[in-house]
mmCIF file of C-alpha atoms and ligand atoms in Angstrom:
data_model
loop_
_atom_site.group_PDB
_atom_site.id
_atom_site.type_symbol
_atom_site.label_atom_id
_atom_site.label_comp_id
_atom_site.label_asym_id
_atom_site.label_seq_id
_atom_site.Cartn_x
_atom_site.Cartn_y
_atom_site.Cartn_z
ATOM 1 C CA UNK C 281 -120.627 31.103 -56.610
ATOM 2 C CA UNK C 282 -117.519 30.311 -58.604
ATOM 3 C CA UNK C 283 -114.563 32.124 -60.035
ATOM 4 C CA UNK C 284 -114.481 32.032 -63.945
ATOM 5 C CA UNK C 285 -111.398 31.830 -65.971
ATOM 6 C CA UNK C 286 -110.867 35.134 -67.893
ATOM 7 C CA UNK C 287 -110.139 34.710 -71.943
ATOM 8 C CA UNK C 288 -106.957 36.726 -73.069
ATOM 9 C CA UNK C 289 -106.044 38.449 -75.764
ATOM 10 C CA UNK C 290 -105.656 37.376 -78.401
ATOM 11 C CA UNK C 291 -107.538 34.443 -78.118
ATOM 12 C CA UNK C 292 -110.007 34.060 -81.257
ATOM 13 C CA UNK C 293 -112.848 33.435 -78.645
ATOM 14 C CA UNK C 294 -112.936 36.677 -77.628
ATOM 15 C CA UNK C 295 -114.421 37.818 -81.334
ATOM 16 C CA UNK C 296 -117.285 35.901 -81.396
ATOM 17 C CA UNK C 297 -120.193 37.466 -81.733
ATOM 18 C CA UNK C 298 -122.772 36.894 -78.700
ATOM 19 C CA UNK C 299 -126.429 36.018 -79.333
ATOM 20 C CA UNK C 300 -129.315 37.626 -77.415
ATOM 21 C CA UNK C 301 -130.495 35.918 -73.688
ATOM 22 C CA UNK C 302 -133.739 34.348 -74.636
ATOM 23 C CA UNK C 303 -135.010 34.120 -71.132
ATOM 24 C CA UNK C 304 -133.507 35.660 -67.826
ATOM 25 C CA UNK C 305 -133.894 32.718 -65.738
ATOM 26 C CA UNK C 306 -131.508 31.429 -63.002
ATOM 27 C CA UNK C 307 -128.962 30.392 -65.239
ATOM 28 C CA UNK C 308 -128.494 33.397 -66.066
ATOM 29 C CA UNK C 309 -128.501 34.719 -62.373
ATOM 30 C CA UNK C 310 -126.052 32.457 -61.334
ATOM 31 C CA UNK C 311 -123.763 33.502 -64.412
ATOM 32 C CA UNK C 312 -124.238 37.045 -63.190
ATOM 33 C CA UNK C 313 -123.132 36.111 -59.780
ATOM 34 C CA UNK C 314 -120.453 34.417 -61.209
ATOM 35 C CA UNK C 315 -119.461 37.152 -62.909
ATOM 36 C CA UNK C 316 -119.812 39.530 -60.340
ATOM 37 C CA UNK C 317 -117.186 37.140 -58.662
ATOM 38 C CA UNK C 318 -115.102 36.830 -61.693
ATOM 39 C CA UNK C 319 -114.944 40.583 -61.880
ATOM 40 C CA UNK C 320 -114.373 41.946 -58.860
ATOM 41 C CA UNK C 321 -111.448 39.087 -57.351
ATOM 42 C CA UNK C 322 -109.725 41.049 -60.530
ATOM 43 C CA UNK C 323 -110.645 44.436 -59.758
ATOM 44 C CA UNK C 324 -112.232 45.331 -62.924
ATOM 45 C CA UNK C 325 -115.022 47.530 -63.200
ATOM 46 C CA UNK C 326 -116.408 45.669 -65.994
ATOM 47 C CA UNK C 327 -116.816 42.022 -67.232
ATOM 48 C CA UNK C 328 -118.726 40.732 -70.560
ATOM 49 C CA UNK C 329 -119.848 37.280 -70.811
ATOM 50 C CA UNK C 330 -117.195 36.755 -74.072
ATOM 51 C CA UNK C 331 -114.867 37.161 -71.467
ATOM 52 C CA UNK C 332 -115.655 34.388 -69.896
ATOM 53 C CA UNK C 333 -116.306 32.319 -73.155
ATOM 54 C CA UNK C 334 -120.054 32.581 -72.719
ATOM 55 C CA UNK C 335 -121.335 34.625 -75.882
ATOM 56 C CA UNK C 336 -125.038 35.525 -74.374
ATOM 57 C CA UNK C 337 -125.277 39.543 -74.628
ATOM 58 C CA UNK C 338 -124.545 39.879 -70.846
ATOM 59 C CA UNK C 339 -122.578 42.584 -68.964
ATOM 60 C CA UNK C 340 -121.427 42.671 -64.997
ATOM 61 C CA UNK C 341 -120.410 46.370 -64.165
ATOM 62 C CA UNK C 342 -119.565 48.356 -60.622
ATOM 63 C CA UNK C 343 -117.626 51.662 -61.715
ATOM 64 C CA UNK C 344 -118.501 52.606 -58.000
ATOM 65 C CA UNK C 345 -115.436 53.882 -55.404
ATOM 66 C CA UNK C 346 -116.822 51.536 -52.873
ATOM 67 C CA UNK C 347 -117.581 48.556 -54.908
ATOM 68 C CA UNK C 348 -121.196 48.326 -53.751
ATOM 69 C CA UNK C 349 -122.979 49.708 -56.796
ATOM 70 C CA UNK C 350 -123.435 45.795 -59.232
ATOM 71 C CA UNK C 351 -125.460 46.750 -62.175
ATOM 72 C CA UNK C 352 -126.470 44.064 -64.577
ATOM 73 C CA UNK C 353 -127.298 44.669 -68.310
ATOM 74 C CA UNK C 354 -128.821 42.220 -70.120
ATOM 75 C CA UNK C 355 -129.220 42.313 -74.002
ATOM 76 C CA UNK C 356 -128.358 45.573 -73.930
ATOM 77 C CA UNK C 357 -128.978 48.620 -76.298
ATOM 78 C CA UNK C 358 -127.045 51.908 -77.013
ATOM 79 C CA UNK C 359 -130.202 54.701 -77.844
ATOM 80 C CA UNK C 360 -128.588 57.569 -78.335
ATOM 81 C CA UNK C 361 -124.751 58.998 -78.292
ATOM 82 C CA UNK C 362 -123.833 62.304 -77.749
ATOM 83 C CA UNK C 363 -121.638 63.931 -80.695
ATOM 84 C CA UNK C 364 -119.419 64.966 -78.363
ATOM 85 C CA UNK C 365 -116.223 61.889 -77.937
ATOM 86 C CA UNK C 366 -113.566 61.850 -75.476
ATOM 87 C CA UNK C 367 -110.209 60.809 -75.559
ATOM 88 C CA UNK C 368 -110.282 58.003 -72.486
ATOM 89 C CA UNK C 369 -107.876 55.349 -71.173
ATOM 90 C CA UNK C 370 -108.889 51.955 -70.954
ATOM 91 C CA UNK C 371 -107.760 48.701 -69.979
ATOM 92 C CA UNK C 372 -109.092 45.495 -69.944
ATOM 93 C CA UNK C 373 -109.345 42.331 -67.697
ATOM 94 C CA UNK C 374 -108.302 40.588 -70.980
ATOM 95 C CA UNK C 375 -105.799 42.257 -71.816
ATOM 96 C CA UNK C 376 -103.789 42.487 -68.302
ATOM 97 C CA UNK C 377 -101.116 45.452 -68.057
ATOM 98 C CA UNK C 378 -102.360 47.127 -71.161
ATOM 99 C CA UNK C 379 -103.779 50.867 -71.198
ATOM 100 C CA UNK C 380 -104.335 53.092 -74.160
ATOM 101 C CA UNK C 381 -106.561 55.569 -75.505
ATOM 102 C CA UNK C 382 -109.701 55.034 -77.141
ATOM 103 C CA UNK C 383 -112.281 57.869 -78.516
ATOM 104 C CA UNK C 384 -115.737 57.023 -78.128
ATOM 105 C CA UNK C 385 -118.943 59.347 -77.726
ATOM 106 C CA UNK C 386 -119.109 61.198 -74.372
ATOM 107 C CA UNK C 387 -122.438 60.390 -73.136
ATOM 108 C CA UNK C 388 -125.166 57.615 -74.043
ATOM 109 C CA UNK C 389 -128.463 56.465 -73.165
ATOM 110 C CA UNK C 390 -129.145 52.760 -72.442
ATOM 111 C CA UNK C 391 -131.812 50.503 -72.308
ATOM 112 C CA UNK C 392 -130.965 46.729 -71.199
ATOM 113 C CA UNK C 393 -132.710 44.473 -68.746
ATOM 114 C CA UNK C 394 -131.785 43.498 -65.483
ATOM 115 C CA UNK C 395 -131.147 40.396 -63.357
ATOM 116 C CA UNK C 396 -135.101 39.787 -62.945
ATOM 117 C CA UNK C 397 -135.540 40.599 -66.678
ATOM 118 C CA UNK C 398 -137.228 43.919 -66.036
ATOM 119 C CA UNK C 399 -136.537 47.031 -68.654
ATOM 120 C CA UNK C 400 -134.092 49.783 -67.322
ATOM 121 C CA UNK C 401 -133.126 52.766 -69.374
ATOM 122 C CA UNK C 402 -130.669 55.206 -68.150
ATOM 123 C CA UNK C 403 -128.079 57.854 -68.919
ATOM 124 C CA UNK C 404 -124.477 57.033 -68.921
ATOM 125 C CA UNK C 405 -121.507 59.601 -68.665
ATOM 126 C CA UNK C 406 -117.977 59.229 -67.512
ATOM 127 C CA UNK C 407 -116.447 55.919 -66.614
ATOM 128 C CA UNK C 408 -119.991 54.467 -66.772
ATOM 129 C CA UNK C 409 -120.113 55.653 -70.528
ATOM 130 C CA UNK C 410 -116.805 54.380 -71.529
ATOM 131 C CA UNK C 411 -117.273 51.162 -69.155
ATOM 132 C CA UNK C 412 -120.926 50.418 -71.103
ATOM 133 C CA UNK C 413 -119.427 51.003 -74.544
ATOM 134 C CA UNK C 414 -116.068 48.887 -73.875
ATOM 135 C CA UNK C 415 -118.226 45.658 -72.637
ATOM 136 C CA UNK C 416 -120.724 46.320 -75.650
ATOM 137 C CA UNK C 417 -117.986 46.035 -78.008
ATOM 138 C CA UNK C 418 -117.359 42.975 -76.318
ATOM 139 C CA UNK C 419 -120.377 41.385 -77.247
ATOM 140 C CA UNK C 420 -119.478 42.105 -80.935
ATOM 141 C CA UNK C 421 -116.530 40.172 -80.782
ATOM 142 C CA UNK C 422 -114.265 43.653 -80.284
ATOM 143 C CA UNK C 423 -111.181 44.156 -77.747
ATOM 144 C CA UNK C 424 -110.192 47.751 -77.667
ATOM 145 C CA UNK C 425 -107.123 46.823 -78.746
ATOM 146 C CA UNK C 426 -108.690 46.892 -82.589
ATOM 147 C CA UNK C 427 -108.532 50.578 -81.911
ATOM 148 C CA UNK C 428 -104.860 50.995 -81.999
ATOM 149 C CA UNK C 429 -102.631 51.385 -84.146
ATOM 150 C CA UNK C 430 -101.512 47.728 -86.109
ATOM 151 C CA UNK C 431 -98.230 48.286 -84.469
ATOM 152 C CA UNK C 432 -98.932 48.592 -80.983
ATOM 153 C CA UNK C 433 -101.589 45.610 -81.667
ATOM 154 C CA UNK C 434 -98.760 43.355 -82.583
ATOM 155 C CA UNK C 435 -96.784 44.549 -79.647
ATOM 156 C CA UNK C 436 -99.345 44.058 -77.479
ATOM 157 C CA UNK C 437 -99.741 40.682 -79.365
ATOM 158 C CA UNK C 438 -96.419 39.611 -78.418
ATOM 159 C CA UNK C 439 -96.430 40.544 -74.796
ATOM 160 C CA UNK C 440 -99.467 38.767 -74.199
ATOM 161 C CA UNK C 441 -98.114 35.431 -75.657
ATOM 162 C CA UNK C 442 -95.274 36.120 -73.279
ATOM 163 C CA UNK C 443 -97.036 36.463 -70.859
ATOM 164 C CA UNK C 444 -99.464 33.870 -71.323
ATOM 165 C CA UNK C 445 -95.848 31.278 -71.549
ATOM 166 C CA UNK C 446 -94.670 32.860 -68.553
ATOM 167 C CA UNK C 447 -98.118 32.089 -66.464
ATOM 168 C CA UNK C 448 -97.717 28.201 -67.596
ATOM 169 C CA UNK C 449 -94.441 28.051 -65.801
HETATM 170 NI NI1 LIG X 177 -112.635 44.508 -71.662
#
């Protein structure tokens, strides 16, 4: 397994638009262990392949306390959303030391595939809700950040080209 390097915002990478996996085979399995890698060496609780500049509809998530919970969604779907939205706070392994509020629908059902390419469909709530609709938008070429305000984007714009400088010292 290997660590992968982690696009930042706002690199114009991160809004491409990923293309369905044609075939979950073990390229695909080692980019999920990858991944998994990737994502938990930076304590996230979610990583989309964009992130990692591979635009395949792929998504690495553990919301779990005890880190021990990997689920793997593959090509996934969004079946139904509750009307009901909360107000959560996000942040985002590309977009390091940044948390604001984003509204999205409380609850949704998902079908995806998993790492042996079998069909899964499940409930989401909570973190697991927000987490699967933050690494969706990921695969559509959308940072949360797009949900702000165009101020606090161009803040947020600015710190992370200073902070990007800063790293390359
Ligand atoms: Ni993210």
């Amino acid at each position: 397994m290997s660590k992968l390097n982690i696009l930042r915002y706002p690199d114009p990478r991160l809004h491409t638009v990923a293309r369905p996996v044609a075939q979950v085979d073990d390229r695909i399995r080692r980019l999920i262990d990858d991944m998994f890698e990737t994502m938990y060496a930076a304590e996230g609780v979610g990583l989309a392949a964009s992130q990692v500049d591979v635009h395949e509809r792929l998504i690495v998530i553990d919301t779990s306390d005890l880190r021990n919970e990997p689920r793997v969604l593959i090509n996934p779907e969004v079946m139904a959303a509750s009307e009901e939205q909360v107000l959560g706070e996000e942040g985002c392994l590309s977009v390091p030391t940044v948390y604001d509020k984003v509204l999205r629908p409380s609850r949704v059902r998902v079908r995806a595939l998993d790492r042996e390419g079998l069909l899964v469909e499940f409930d989401a709530e909570g973190l697991l809700a927000k987490c699967v609709q933050h690494e969706m938008d990921h695969l559509m070429g959308t940072v949360f950040v797009q949900y702000l305000s165009q101020l606090k984007r161009t803040r947020i714009k600015t710190k992370m080209l200073k902070q990007a400088r800063d790293d390359e010292r």
